[in-house]
mmCIF file of C-alpha atoms in Angstrom:
data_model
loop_
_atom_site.group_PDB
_atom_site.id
_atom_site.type_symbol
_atom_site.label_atom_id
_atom_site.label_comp_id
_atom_site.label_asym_id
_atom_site.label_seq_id
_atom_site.Cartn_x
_atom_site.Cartn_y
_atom_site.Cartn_z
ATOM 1 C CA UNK I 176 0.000 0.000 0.000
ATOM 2 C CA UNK I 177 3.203 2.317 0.909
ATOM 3 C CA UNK I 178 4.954 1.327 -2.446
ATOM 4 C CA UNK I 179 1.270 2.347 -4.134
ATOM 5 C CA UNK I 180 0.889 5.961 -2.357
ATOM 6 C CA UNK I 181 4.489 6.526 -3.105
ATOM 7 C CA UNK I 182 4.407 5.311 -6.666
ATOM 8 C CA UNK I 183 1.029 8.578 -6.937
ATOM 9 C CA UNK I 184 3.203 10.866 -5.330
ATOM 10 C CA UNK I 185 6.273 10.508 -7.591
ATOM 11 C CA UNK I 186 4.092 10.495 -10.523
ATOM 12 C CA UNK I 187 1.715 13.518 -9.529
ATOM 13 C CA UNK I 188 5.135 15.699 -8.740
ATOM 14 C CA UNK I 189 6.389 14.461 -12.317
ATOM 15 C CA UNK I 190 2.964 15.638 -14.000
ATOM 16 C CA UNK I 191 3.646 18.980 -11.989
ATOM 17 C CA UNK I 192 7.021 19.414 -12.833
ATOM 18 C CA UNK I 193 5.955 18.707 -16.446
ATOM 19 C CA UNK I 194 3.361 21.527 -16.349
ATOM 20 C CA UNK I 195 6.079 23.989 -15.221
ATOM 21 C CA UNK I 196 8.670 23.311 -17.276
ATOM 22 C CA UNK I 197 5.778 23.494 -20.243
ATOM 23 C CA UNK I 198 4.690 26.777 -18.781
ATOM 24 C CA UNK I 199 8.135 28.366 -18.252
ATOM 25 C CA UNK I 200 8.990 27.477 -22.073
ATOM 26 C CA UNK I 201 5.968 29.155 -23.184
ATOM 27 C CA UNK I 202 6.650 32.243 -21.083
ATOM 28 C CA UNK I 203 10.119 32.203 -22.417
ATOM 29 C CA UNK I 204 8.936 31.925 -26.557
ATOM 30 C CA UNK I 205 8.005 34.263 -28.276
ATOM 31 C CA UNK I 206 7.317 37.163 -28.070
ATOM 32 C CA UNK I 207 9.918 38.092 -25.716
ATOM 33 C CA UNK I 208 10.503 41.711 -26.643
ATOM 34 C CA UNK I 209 8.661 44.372 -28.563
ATOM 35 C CA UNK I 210 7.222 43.048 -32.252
ATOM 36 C CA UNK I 211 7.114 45.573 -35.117
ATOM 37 C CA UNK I 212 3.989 45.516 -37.745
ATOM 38 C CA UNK I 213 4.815 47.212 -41.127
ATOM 39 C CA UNK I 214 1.645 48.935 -42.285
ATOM 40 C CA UNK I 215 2.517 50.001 -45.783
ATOM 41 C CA UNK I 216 0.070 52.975 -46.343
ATOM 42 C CA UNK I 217 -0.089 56.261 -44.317
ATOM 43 C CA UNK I 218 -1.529 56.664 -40.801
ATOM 44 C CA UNK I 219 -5.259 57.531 -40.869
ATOM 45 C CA UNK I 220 -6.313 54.758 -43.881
ATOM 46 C CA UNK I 221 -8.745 51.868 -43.481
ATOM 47 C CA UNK I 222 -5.244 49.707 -42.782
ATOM 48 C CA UNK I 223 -4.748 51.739 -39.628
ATOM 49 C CA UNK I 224 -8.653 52.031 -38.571
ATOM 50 C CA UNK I 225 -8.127 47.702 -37.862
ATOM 51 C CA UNK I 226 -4.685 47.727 -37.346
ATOM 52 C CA UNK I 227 -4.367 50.306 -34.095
ATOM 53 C CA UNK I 228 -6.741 48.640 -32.198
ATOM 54 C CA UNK I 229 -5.528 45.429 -33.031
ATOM 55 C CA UNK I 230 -2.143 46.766 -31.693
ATOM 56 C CA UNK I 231 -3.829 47.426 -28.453
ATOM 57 C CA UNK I 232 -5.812 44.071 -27.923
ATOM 58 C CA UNK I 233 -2.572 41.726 -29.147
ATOM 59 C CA UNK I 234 -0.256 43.685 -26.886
ATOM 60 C CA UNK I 235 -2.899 42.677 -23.713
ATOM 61 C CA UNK I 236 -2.696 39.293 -25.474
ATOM 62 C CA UNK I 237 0.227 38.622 -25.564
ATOM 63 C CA UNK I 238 2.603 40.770 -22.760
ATOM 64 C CA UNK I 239 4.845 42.519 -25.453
ATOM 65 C CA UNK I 240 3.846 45.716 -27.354
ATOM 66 C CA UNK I 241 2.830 45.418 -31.047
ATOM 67 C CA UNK I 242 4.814 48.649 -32.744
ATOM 68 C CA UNK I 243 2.738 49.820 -35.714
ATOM 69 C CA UNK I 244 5.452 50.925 -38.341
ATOM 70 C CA UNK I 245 3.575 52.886 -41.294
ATOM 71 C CA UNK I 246 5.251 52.482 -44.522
ATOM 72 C CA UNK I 247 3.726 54.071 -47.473
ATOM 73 C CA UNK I 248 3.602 54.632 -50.937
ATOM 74 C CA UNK I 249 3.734 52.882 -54.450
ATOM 75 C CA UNK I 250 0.317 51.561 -54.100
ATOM 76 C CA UNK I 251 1.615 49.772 -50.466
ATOM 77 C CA UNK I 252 4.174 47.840 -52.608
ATOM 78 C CA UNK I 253 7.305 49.748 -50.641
ATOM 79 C CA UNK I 254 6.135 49.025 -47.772
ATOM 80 C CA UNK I 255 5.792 44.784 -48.871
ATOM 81 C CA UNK I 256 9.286 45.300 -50.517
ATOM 82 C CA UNK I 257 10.677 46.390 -46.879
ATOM 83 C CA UNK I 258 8.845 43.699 -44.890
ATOM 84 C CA UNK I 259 9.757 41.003 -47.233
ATOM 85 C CA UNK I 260 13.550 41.920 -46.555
ATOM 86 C CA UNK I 261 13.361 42.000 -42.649
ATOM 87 C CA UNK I 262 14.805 39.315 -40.393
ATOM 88 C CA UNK I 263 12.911 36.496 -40.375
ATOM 89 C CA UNK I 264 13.514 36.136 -36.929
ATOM 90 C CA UNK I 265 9.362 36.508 -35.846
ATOM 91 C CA UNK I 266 9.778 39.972 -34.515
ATOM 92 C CA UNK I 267 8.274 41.699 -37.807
ATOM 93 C CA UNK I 268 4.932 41.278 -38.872
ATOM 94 C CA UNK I 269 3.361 42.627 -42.087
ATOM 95 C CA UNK I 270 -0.718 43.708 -42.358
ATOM 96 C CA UNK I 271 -1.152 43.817 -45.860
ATOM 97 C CA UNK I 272 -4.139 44.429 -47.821
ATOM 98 C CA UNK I 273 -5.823 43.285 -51.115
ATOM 99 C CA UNK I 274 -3.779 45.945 -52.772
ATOM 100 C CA UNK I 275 -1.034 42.753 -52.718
ATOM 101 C CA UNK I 276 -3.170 41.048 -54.637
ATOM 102 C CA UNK I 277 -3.255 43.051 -57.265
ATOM 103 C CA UNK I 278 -0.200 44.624 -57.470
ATOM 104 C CA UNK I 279 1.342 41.597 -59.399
ATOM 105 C CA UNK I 280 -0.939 42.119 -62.669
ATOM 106 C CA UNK I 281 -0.007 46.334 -62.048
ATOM 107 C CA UNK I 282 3.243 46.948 -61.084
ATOM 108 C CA UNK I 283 5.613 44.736 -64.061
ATOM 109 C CA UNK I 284 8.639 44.965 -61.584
ATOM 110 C CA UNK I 285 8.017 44.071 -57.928
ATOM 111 C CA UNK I 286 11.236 43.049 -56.025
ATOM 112 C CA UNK I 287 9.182 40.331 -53.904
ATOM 113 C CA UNK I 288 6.903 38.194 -54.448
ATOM 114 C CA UNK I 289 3.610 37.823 -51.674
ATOM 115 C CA UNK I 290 3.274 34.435 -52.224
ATOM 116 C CA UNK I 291 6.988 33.193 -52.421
ATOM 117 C CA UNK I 292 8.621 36.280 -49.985
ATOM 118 C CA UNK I 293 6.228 35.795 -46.710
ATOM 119 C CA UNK I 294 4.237 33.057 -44.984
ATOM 120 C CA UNK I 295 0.328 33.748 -44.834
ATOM 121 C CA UNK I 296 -0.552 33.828 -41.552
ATOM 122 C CA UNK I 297 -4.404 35.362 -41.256
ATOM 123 C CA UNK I 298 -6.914 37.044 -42.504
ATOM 124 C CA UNK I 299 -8.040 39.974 -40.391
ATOM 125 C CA UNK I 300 -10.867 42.245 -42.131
ATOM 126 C CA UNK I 301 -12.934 41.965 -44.450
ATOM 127 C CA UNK I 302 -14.887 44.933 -45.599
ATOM 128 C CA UNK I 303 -17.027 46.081 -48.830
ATOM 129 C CA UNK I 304 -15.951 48.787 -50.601
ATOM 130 C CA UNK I 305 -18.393 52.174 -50.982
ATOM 131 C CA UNK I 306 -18.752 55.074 -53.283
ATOM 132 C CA UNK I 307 -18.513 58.139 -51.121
ATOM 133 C CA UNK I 308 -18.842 62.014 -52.566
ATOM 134 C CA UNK I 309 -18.139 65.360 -51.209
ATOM 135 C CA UNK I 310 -21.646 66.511 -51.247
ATOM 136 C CA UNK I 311 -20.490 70.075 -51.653
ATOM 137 C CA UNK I 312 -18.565 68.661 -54.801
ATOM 138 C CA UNK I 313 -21.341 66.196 -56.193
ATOM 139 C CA UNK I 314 -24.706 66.714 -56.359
ATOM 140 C CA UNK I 315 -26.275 63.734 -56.282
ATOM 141 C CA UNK I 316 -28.862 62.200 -54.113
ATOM 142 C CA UNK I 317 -28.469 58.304 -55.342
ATOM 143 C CA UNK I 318 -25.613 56.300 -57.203
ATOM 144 C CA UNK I 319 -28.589 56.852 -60.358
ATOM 145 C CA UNK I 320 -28.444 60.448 -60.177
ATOM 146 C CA UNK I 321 -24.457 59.897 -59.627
ATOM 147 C CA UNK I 322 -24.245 58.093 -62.471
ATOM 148 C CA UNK I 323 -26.335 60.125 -65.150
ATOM 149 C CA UNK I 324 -24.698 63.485 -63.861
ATOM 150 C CA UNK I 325 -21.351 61.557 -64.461
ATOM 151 C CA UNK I 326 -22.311 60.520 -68.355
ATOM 152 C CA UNK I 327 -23.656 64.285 -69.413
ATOM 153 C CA UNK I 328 -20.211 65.333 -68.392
ATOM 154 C CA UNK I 329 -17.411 62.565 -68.966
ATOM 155 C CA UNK I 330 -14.009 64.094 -67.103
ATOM 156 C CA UNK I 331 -15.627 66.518 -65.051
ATOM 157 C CA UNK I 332 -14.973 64.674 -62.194
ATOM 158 C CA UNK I 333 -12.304 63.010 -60.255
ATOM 159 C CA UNK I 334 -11.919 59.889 -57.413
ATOM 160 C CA UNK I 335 -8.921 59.733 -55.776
ATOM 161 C CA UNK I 336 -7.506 56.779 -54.393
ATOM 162 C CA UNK I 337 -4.771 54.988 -51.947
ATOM 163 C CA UNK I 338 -2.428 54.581 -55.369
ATOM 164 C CA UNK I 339 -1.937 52.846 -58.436
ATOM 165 C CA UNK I 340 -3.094 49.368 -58.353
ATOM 166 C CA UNK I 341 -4.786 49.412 -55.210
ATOM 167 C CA UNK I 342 -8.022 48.390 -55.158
ATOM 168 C CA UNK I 343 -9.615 52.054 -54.454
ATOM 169 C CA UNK I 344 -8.300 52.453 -57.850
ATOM 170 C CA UNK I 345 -9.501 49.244 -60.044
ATOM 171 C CA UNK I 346 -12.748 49.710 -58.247
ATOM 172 C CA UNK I 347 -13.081 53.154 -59.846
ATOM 173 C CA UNK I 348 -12.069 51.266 -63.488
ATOM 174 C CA UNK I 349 -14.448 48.246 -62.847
ATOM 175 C CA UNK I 350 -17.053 50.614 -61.850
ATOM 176 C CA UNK I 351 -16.535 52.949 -65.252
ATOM 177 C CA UNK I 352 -16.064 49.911 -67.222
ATOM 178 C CA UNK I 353 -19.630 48.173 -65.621
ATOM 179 C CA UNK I 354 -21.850 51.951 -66.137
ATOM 180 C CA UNK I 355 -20.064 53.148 -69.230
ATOM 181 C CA UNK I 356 -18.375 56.175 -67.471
ATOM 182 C CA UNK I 357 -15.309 58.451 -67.659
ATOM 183 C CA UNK I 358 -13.712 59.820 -64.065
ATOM 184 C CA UNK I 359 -10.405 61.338 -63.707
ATOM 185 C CA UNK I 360 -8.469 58.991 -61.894
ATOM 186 C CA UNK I 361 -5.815 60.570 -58.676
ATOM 187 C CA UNK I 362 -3.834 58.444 -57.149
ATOM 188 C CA UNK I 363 -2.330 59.271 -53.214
ATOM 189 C CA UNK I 364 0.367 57.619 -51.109
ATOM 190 C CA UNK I 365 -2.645 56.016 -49.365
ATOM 191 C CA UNK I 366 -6.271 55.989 -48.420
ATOM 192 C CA UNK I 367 -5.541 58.329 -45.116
ATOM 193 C CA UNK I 368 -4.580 61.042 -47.736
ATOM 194 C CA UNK I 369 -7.024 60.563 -50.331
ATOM 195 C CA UNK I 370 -9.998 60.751 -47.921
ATOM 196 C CA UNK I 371 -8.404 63.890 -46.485
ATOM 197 C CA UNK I 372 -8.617 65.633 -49.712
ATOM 198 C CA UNK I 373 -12.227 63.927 -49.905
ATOM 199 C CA UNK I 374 -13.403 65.750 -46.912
ATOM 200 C CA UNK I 375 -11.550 69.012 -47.407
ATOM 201 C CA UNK I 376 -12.846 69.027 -51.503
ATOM 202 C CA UNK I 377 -9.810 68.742 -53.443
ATOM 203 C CA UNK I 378 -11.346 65.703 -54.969
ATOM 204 C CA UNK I 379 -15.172 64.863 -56.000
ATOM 205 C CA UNK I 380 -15.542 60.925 -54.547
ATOM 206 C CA UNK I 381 -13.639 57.869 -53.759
ATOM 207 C CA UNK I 382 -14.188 53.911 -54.135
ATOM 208 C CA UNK I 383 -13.082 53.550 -50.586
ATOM 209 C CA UNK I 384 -13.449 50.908 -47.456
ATOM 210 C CA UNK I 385 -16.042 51.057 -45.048
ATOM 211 C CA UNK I 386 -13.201 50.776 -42.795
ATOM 212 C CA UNK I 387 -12.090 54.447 -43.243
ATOM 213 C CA UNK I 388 -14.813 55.990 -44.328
ATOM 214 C CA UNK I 389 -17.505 55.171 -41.834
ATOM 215 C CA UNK I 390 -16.762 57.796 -39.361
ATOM 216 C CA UNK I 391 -16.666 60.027 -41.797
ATOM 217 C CA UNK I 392 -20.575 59.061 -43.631
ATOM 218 C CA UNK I 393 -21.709 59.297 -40.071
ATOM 219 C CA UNK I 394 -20.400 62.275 -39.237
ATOM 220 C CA UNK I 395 -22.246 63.551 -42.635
ATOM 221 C CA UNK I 396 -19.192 64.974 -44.226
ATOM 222 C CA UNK I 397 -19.090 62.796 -46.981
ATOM 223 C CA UNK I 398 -21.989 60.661 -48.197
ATOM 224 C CA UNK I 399 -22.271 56.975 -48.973
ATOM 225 C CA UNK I 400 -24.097 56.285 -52.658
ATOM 226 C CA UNK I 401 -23.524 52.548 -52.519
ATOM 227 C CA UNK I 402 -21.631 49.552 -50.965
ATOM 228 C CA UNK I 403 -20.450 46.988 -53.491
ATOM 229 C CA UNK I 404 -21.980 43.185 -53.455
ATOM 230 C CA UNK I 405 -24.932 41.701 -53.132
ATOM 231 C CA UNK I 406 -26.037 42.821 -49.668
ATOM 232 C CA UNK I 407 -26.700 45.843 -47.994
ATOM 233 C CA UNK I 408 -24.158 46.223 -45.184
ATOM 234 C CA UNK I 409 -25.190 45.979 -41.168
ATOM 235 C CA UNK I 410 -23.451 49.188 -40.337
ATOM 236 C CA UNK I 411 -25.247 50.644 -43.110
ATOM 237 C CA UNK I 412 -28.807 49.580 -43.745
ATOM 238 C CA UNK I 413 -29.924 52.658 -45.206
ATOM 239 C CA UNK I 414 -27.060 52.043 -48.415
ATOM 240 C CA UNK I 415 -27.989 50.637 -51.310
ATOM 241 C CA UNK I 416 -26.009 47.955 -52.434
ATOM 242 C CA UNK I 417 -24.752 47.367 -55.589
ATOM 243 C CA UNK I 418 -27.376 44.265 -56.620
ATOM 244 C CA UNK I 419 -29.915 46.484 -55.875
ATOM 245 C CA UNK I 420 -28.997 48.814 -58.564
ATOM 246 C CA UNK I 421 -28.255 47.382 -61.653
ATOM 247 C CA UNK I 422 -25.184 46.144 -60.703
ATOM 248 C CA UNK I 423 -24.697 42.255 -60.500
ATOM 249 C CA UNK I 424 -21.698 42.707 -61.121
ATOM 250 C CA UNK I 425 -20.066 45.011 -59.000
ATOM 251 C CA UNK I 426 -18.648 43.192 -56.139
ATOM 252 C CA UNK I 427 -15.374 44.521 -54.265
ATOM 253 C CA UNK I 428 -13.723 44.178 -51.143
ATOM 254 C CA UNK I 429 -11.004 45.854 -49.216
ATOM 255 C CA UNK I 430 -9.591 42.793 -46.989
ATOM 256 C CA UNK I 431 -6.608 43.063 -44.750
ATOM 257 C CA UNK I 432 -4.375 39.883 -43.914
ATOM 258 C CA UNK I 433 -1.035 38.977 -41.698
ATOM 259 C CA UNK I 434 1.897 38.090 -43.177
ATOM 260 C CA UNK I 435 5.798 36.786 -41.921
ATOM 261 C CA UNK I 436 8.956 37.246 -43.987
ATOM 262 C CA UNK I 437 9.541 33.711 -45.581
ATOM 263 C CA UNK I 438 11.660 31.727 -43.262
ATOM 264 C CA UNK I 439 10.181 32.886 -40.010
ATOM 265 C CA UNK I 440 10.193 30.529 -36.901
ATOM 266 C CA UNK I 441 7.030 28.169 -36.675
ATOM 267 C CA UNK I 442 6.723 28.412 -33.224
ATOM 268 C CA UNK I 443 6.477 32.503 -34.159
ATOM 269 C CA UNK I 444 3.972 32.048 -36.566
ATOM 270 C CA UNK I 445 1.644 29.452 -34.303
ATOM 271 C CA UNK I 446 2.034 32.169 -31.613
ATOM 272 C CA UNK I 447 1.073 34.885 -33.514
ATOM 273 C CA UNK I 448 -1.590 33.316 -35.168
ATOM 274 C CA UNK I 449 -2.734 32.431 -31.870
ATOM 275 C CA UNK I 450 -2.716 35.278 -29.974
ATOM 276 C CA UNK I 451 -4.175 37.379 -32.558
ATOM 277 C CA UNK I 452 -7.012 35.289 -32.376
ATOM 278 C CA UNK I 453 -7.388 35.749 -28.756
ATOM 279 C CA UNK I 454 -7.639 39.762 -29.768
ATOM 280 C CA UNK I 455 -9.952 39.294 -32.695
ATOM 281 C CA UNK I 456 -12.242 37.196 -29.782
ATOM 282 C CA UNK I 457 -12.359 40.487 -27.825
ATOM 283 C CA UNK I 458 -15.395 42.393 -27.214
ATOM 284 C CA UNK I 459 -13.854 45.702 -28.156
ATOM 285 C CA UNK I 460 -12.569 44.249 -30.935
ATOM 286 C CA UNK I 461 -15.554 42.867 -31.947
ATOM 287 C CA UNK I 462 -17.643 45.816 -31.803
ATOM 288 C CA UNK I 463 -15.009 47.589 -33.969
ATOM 289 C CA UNK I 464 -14.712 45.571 -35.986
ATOM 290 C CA UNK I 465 -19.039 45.805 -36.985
ATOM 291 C CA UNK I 466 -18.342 48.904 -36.676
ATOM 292 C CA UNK I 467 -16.090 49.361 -39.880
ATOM 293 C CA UNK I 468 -18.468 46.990 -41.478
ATOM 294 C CA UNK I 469 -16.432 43.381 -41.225
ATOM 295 C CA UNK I 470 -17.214 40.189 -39.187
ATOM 296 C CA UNK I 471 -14.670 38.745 -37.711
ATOM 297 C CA UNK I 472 -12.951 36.679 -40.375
ATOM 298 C CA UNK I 473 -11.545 32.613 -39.843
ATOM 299 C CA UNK I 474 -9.162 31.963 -42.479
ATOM 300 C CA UNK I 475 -5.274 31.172 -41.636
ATOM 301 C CA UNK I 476 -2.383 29.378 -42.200
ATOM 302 C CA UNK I 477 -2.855 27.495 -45.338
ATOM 303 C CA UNK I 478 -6.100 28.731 -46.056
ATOM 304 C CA UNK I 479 -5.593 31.993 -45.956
ATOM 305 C CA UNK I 480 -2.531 31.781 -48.503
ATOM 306 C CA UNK I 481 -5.316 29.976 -51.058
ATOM 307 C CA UNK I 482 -7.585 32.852 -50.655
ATOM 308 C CA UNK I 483 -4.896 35.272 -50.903
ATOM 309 C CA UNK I 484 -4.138 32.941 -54.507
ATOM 310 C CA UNK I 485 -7.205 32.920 -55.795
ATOM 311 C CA UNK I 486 -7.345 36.900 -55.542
ATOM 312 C CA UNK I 487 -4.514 37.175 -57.222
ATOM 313 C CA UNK I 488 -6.050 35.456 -60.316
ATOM 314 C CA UNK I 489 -9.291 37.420 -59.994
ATOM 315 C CA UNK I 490 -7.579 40.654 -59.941
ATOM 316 C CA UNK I 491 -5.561 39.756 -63.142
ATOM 317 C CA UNK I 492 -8.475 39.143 -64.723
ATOM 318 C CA UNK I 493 -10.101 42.617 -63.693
ATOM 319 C CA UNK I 494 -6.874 44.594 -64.649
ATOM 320 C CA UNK I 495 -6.976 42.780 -68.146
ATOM 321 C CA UNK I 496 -10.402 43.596 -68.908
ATOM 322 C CA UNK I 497 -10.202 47.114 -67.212
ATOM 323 C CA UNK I 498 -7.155 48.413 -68.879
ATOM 324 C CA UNK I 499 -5.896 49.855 -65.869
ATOM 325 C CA UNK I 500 -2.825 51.230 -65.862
ATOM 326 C CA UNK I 501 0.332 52.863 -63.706
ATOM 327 C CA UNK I 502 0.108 56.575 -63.811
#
């Protein structure tokens, strides 16, 4: 009976032991400093309106502070050209956007490639995209009236948008290729600055996220004509969508995704995959996250990277029959 009891005790201080030394390695994996998350468009875009409160939630997370390095311009290809070249060492992150996914069938010389540079970690957003006017600029009630004032005067007006090859911009072409319209096309070193001219009235509208603009609709100082898709959005029930109006057709989304340089631990990647779920599971983050007009995507890993493939041949397909250009 002694021998029995003792035999327990030796094995219940081994299971404890066990449970330490498995706790003490996870405290001492990653992350065990600071980790750095290159945002490649200006502050103040639909990038930053997920990514800073994301910051917030993963640095509760996970113990270590989540540094949010903007990186614009070239359409948010400099800033993917300076993540793919970090250490792979699991200490920098990249938030890229669906502007990667196009920027392949844009930009004829990219010095990295999204799918062979970095390993696809998540998505994180997922949000329509919305034609938005500076009333003061546009007059227009509807995306109808929008659209006849825009055919009895082909040029007159602009859109800016986050860059060449970003999908602010081939939403503009796909939506003048779909209704048979000419707009002046002004591309920005982001959507943060784009949407600032928006406001202000240096340009007439933008095909923008719901991400960045919906402060801005709600605050009435620019106005929502349409979300694209087939269904009006939650955060915006009084918006048409673009089914409704003639426009089967017209389906884009701004998505945002996590990426590592190529080579980057796996334990890294696990852990950050892991903990940023933990933030995305957040209340706050959940309410911003309806807020901005996305649910709270579930794609990773493997997954993710075949959604982020099969965008890439969508959006070759769109900048083929578009004609888009670099300007």
């Amino acid at each position: 009976m002694n021998q029995s009891f003792q035999r327990r005790d030796v094995l219940r201080v081994a299971a404890a032991g066990a449970a330490v030394l498995c706790g003490a390695a996870r405290a001492q994996g990653w992350p065990t400093k600071p980790v750095t998350m290159i945002v490649p468009f200006p502050a103040g875009g639909g990038t930053d309106a997920f990514a800073r409160p994301l910051s917030g939630q993963f640095t509760k997370v996970a113990g270590q502070t989540l540094v949010i390095d903007n990186r614009g311009g070239a359409g948010g290809t400099l800033g993917a050209s300076i993540a793919a070249k970090a250490p792979a060492d699991g200490y920098t992150l990249f938030m890229g956007a669906v502007h990667h996914a196009i920027a392949p069938s844009v930009y004829p010389k990219l010095d990295y490639d999204i799918e062979k540079d970095f390993v696809p970690l998540m998505l994180l957003a997922n949000v329509p995209q919305v034609v938005v006017i500076n009333p003061k600029r546009v007059q227009a009630n509807t995306i109808q009236e929008f659209i006849a004032l825009v055919k009895r005067n082909p040029g007159k007006f602009n859109y800016g948008s986050a860059g060449s090859g970003t999908s602010h911009h081939l939403a503009g072409e796909l939506f003048k290729l779909q209704t048979g319209t000419f707009i002046t096309h002004i591309p920005y070193r982001g959507a943060g600055p784009a949407l600032s001219d928006l406001i202000s009235g240096n340009v007439d509208l933008m095909f923008d996220g719901l991400g960045s603009s919906s402060q801005h609709i709600k605050s009435g100082r620019i106005k929502a004509l349409m979300v694209a898709g087939a269904k009006r959005n939650p955060a915006f029930p009084d918006v048409p969508c673009a089914a409704e109006v003639g426009l089967p057709d017209y389906t884009v989304t701004t998505w945002y995704g996590l990426w590592a340089p190529k080579n980057t631990p796996a334990e890294a990647q696990a852990r950050a995959v892991d903990d940023m779920k933990k933030a995305l599971a957040t209340d706050e983050l959940k309410t911003i996250w309806a807020q901005n007009g996305s649910e709270i995507p579930t794609l990773t890993m493997a997954a993710y990277g075949g959604f982020v493939n099969s965008e890439i041949k969508r959006w070759a397909t769109v900048v083929k029959a578009s004609g888009a250009k670099l300007e």
